[in-house]
Amino acid sequence: MIMKNNPLDYITSSMVTSYDCPRKYYYEYLEGWKPVRPSANLVFGSIIHDSIAGEYLNGRKAENIFLEKWDNIEEVVYSRNDSYESLKKIGLSLIEQVKRTEVYQRVVEVEKAYQTELPDGTVFKGKVDLIYDNGKEEVLLDWKTSSSLFLDHRPDLDDQLTAYSMLTRIPMVAYGVLLKKKNPDLKFYHARRTQQDYLDYQLKVMKVVSDIESGFFFKKPSLYCNFCPFTSLCRNQTEKIAAELKRVPVEDRYEGIECEEALACPA
């Protein structure tokens, strides 16, 4: 497939954005809009993720990676109850809790990338946070940071976990939820995927890709617009756009990364 509206292939995170709001996908993945001052919560989650992975990938202690990255963050927007120091303290506490888990001692793969070609020719990629062995089978785990109690049913329905499971053919999936509370906590939520889940998800991706390739990027107004950084673009608020947003080249998140070829589901 020669892609007109996404020359960098389709990836799991971009699909999630497109489900949430096609216009948001257009702004972020095609036009390259980014907030001038990103959310501290998003930056925090990314740094936690990189720190945990970094201990396995380069042998450095996760705590040291976190401190180095957090000490060098640029200007961000904090939520009402957060600050630079509070998130720093929470981050170190969460990493300490992660390292005490059985999961951390049974890691098989970290940050492993996969790709497959769907029946319509779409090249689909995904990078798995972590795979571990629970003593009976391999489990695919995705780290999530949250400031409130996580919905324990979500792993059963989550498309991103389905995508990773489809690419790896590991049916057992899990969230590792890092709770950014006054007393930080760590919870694991498990679910299982089936061949039918893969087929349903594959059809969904191909439908979304068809809309993207045809240039169909409709607005999807909802309560989540209050948290979207691109609302000013939808409302054509020129002064707010100039003050809060910037355009940058769209990054190829898989540049230089070798992806393992995954088996495609039948059409």
Short mmCIF file of C-alpha atoms in Angstrom, two decimals:
data_model
loop_
_atom_site.label_atom_id
_atom_site.label_comp_id
_atom_site.label_asym_id
_atom_site.label_seq_id
_atom_site.Cartn_x
_atom_site.Cartn_y
_atom_site.Cartn_z
CA MET A 1 0.00 0.00 0.00
CA ILE A 2 1.31 3.46 -0.93
CA MET A 3 0.19 5.63 1.96
CA LYS A 4 -0.85 9.19 1.18
CA ASN A 5 -1.71 10.42 4.65
CA ASN A 6 0.88 8.64 6.78
CA PRO A 7 4.20 7.97 5.04
CA LEU A 8 5.71 6.59 8.27
CA ASP A 9 3.45 3.50 8.47
CA TYR A 10 0.76 2.93 11.07
CA ILE A 11 1.62 2.30 14.71
CA THR A 12 -0.36 1.26 17.77
CA SER A 13 -0.30 4.68 19.46
CA SER A 14 -1.40 6.54 16.32
CA MET A 15 -4.33 4.15 15.94
CA VAL A 16 -5.47 4.91 19.50
CA THR A 17 -5.37 8.64 18.71
CA SER A 18 -7.41 8.12 15.56
CA TYR A 19 -10.09 6.16 17.44
CA ASP A 20 -10.31 8.90 20.05
CA CYS A 21 -10.64 11.69 17.48
CA PRO A 22 -9.69 11.58 13.78
CA ARG A 23 -9.07 15.33 13.71
CA LYS A 24 -6.63 15.03 16.62
CA TYR A 25 -4.78 12.37 14.59
CA TYR A 26 -4.62 14.79 11.66
CA TYR A 27 -3.18 17.60 13.78
CA GLU A 28 -0.58 15.43 15.53
CA TYR A 29 0.54 12.82 13.00
CA LEU A 30 0.09 14.66 9.71
CA GLU A 31 0.59 18.35 10.49
CA GLY A 32 3.03 17.91 13.37
CA TRP A 33 1.36 20.15 15.96
CA LYS A 34 2.71 19.90 19.52
CA PRO A 35 2.08 21.87 22.73
CA VAL A 36 4.77 24.44 23.52
CA ARG A 37 4.50 23.39 27.16
CA PRO A 38 3.53 19.71 27.39
CA SER A 39 1.60 18.17 30.26
CA ALA A 40 3.81 17.26 33.21
CA ASN A 41 1.83 14.04 33.61
CA LEU A 42 2.67 12.92 30.07
CA VAL A 43 6.34 13.80 30.47
CA PHE A 44 6.45 12.05 33.85
CA GLY A 45 4.90 8.88 32.42
CA SER A 46 7.35 8.84 29.52
CA ILE A 47 10.36 9.28 31.81
CA ILE A 48 9.18 6.53 34.17
CA HIS A 49 8.76 4.23 31.19
CA ASP A 50 12.22 5.06 29.79
CA SER A 51 13.84 4.63 33.20
CA ILE A 52 12.43 1.15 33.78
CA ALA A 53 13.38 0.03 30.27
CA GLY A 54 16.80 1.67 30.47
CA GLU A 55 17.96 -0.54 33.34
CA TYR A 56 17.62 -3.57 31.06
CA LEU A 57 18.75 -1.93 27.83
CA ASN A 58 21.92 -0.20 29.03
CA GLY A 59 22.59 -1.52 32.53
CA ARG A 60 22.14 1.80 34.34
CA LYS A 61 20.04 1.97 37.48
CA ALA A 62 16.47 3.05 36.78
CA GLU A 63 16.60 5.57 39.65
CA ASN A 64 19.63 7.31 38.14
CA ILE A 65 18.05 7.46 34.70
CA PHE A 66 14.89 8.95 36.18
CA LEU A 67 16.76 11.62 38.16
CA GLU A 68 18.87 12.61 35.17
CA LYS A 69 15.89 12.94 32.85
CA TRP A 70 13.62 14.62 35.40
CA ASP A 71 16.29 17.14 36.36
CA ASN A 72 16.55 18.15 32.69
CA ILE A 73 12.89 18.55 31.75
CA GLU A 74 11.89 21.73 29.97
CA GLU A 75 8.92 23.88 30.95
CA VAL A 76 5.79 21.78 31.50
CA VAL A 77 2.24 22.34 32.74
CA TYR A 78 1.55 20.83 36.17
CA SER A 79 -1.88 19.76 37.36
CA ARG A 80 -3.29 21.41 40.46
CA ASN A 81 -1.91 18.90 42.96
CA ASP A 82 1.48 18.27 41.34
CA SER A 83 4.84 20.02 41.37
CA TYR A 84 8.38 19.33 40.21
CA GLU A 85 9.40 18.05 43.65
CA SER A 86 6.25 16.03 44.34
CA LEU A 87 6.50 14.14 41.04
CA LYS A 88 10.20 13.57 41.59
CA LYS A 89 9.47 11.94 44.95
CA ILE A 90 6.60 9.89 43.53
CA GLY A 91 8.72 8.73 40.59
CA LEU A 92 11.49 7.38 42.79
CA SER A 93 8.96 5.62 45.02
CA LEU A 94 7.23 3.97 42.06
CA ILE A 95 10.51 2.75 40.57
CA GLU A 96 11.46 1.25 43.94
CA GLN A 97 8.13 -0.61 44.05
CA VAL A 98 8.51 -1.88 40.48
CA LYS A 99 11.95 -3.29 41.23
CA ARG A 100 10.57 -5.29 44.17
CA THR A 101 8.04 -7.13 42.01
CA GLU A 102 8.35 -10.67 40.68
CA VAL A 103 7.72 -9.22 37.21
CA TYR A 104 10.98 -7.29 37.37
CA GLN A 105 12.91 -10.47 38.13
CA ARG A 106 11.37 -12.48 35.27
CA VAL A 107 11.82 -10.17 32.29
CA VAL A 108 12.22 -11.83 28.88
CA GLU A 109 12.12 -8.83 26.52
CA VAL A 110 12.03 -5.04 26.87
CA GLU A 111 11.03 -2.49 24.22
CA LYS A 112 10.84 -5.11 21.48
CA ALA A 113 9.42 -3.86 18.15
CA TYR A 114 7.25 -5.87 15.79
CA GLN A 115 5.61 -5.28 12.44
CA THR A 116 3.19 -7.08 10.17
CA GLU A 117 1.41 -6.47 6.89
CA LEU A 118 -2.37 -6.60 7.11
CA PRO A 119 -4.49 -8.12 4.31
CA ASP A 120 -5.11 -4.67 2.76
CA GLY A 121 -1.36 -3.98 2.56
CA THR A 122 -1.16 -1.76 5.64
CA VAL A 123 2.23 -1.97 7.39
CA PHE A 124 1.39 -2.04 11.10
CA LYS A 125 3.99 -1.64 13.86
CA GLY A 126 4.10 -1.82 17.61
CA LYS A 127 6.72 -1.74 20.37
CA VAL A 128 6.03 -3.78 23.49
CA ASP A 129 6.99 -2.33 26.86
CA LEU A 130 7.88 -5.62 28.51
CA ILE A 131 7.43 -9.39 28.23
CA TYR A 132 7.93 -11.55 31.32
CA ASP A 133 7.55 -15.22 32.26
CA ASN A 134 5.15 -15.89 35.13
CA GLY A 135 6.35 -19.48 35.50
CA LYS A 136 3.54 -20.91 33.36
CA GLU A 137 3.51 -18.71 30.26
CA GLU A 138 4.82 -15.45 28.85
CA VAL A 139 2.88 -12.29 29.69
CA LEU A 140 2.85 -9.09 27.67
CA LEU A 141 2.85 -6.02 29.94
CA ASP A 142 2.16 -2.36 29.21
CA TRP A 143 3.07 0.28 31.81
CA LYS A 144 0.48 2.98 32.58
CA THR A 145 0.70 5.94 34.94
CA SER A 146 -2.50 7.22 36.49
CA SER A 147 -3.44 9.69 39.21
CA SER A 148 -6.57 7.81 40.24
CA LEU A 149 -7.86 4.28 40.69
CA PHE A 150 -7.62 2.40 37.41
CA LEU A 151 -10.64 0.62 35.95
CA ASP A 152 -9.84 -3.06 36.37
CA HIS A 153 -12.04 -4.07 33.40
CA ARG A 154 -10.12 -1.98 30.91
CA PRO A 155 -7.47 -4.60 30.03
CA ASP A 156 -10.29 -6.79 28.67
CA LEU A 157 -11.27 -4.10 26.17
CA ASP A 158 -8.10 -2.16 25.45
CA ASP A 159 -7.17 -1.99 21.76
CA GLN A 160 -3.51 -1.27 22.40
CA LEU A 161 -3.10 -4.48 24.39
CA THR A 162 -4.93 -6.35 21.63
CA ALA A 163 -2.54 -4.88 19.07
CA TYR A 164 0.53 -5.95 21.03
CA SER A 165 -0.92 -9.41 21.62
CA MET A 166 -1.71 -9.78 17.92
CA LEU A 167 1.83 -8.81 16.95
CA THR A 168 3.55 -11.07 19.50
CA ARG A 169 1.00 -13.90 19.57
CA ILE A 170 1.17 -13.79 23.36
CA PRO A 171 -2.44 -14.23 24.56
CA MET A 172 -1.92 -13.23 28.21
CA VAL A 173 -1.73 -9.44 28.58
CA ALA A 174 -1.47 -7.09 31.54
CA TYR A 175 -1.36 -3.50 32.66
CA GLY A 176 1.23 -2.45 35.20
CA VAL A 177 -0.49 0.62 36.64
CA LEU A 178 1.71 3.13 38.46
CA LEU A 179 -0.59 5.19 40.67
CA LYS A 180 0.63 8.75 41.29
CA LYS A 181 -1.05 9.15 44.66
CA LYS A 182 0.13 10.75 47.90
CA ASN A 183 1.16 7.22 48.79
CA PRO A 184 2.28 5.85 45.40
CA ASP A 185 1.06 2.37 44.56
CA LEU A 186 1.47 -0.30 41.88
CA LYS A 187 -1.31 -2.57 40.60
CA PHE A 188 -1.40 -5.30 37.95
CA TYR A 189 -4.49 -6.11 35.88
CA HIS A 190 -4.54 -9.17 33.60
CA ALA A 191 -6.65 -10.31 30.68
CA ARG A 192 -6.45 -12.75 27.79
CA ARG A 193 -6.82 -12.33 24.02
CA THR A 194 -8.16 -14.79 21.45
CA GLN A 195 -7.82 -15.26 17.70
CA GLN A 196 -11.24 -13.63 17.29
CA ASP A 197 -9.97 -10.57 19.15
CA TYR A 198 -7.13 -10.33 16.63
CA LEU A 199 -9.48 -10.61 13.66
CA ASP A 200 -11.85 -7.98 15.06
CA TYR A 201 -9.01 -5.59 15.78
CA GLN A 202 -7.43 -6.13 12.37
CA LEU A 203 -10.72 -5.21 10.67
CA LYS A 204 -10.98 -2.11 12.85
CA VAL A 205 -7.47 -0.98 11.91
CA MET A 206 -8.10 -1.50 8.20
CA LYS A 207 -11.34 0.55 8.41
CA VAL A 208 -9.57 3.38 10.24
CA VAL A 209 -6.67 3.30 7.77
CA SER A 210 -9.16 3.47 4.89
CA ASP A 211 -10.67 6.63 6.41
CA ILE A 212 -7.22 8.14 6.95
CA GLU A 213 -6.09 7.38 3.41
CA SER A 214 -9.27 8.95 2.02
CA GLY A 215 -8.62 12.12 4.05
CA PHE A 216 -11.63 11.68 6.33
CA PHE A 217 -10.62 13.44 9.57
CA PHE A 218 -13.86 14.45 11.25
CA LYS A 219 -14.09 16.29 14.55
CA LYS A 220 -15.41 14.24 17.45
CA PRO A 221 -16.66 16.67 20.14
CA SER A 222 -16.84 15.19 23.63
CA LEU A 223 -15.93 15.89 27.24
CA TYR A 224 -12.36 14.89 26.35
CA CYS A 225 -12.02 18.09 24.30
CA ASN A 226 -11.39 19.83 27.64
CA PHE A 227 -8.13 17.87 27.92
CA CYS A 228 -7.07 18.01 24.27
CA PRO A 229 -4.12 20.32 23.44
CA PHE A 230 -5.51 20.99 19.95
CA THR A 231 -8.95 22.42 20.80
CA SER A 232 -7.77 25.88 19.74
CA LEU A 233 -7.13 24.54 16.23
CA CYS A 234 -10.68 23.20 15.99
CA ARG A 235 -12.01 26.57 17.16
CA ASN A 236 -9.62 28.60 15.00
CA GLN A 237 -8.44 30.59 18.04
CA THR A 238 -5.43 32.17 16.36
CA GLU A 239 -3.97 33.93 19.40
CA LYS A 240 -4.19 30.81 21.54
CA ILE A 241 -2.68 28.71 18.76
CA ALA A 242 0.29 31.08 18.49
CA ALA A 243 0.82 31.09 22.26
CA GLU A 244 0.33 27.40 23.08
CA LEU A 245 1.20 25.33 19.99
CA LYS A 246 4.07 24.80 17.59
CA ARG A 247 4.62 22.76 14.42
CA VAL A 248 7.54 20.34 14.22
CA PRO A 249 8.55 17.64 11.72
CA VAL A 250 6.59 14.46 12.35
CA GLU A 251 8.94 12.00 14.04
CA ASP A 252 9.44 8.48 12.73
CA ARG A 253 9.37 6.65 16.06
CA TYR A 254 10.74 3.50 14.44
CA GLU A 255 13.64 5.03 12.56
CA GLY A 256 16.72 2.86 13.06
CA ILE A 257 14.74 0.21 14.95
CA GLU A 258 14.71 -3.32 13.60
CA CYS A 259 11.21 -4.76 13.81
CA GLU A 260 10.63 -8.49 14.09
CA GLU A 261 8.22 -9.71 11.41
CA ALA A 262 4.99 -10.93 12.96
CA LEU A 263 2.46 -13.33 11.48
CA ALA A 264 -0.58 -11.65 9.95
CA CYS A 265 -4.10 -12.84 10.72
CA PRO A 266 -6.03 -14.29 7.79
CA ALA A 267 -8.36 -11.89 6.00
#
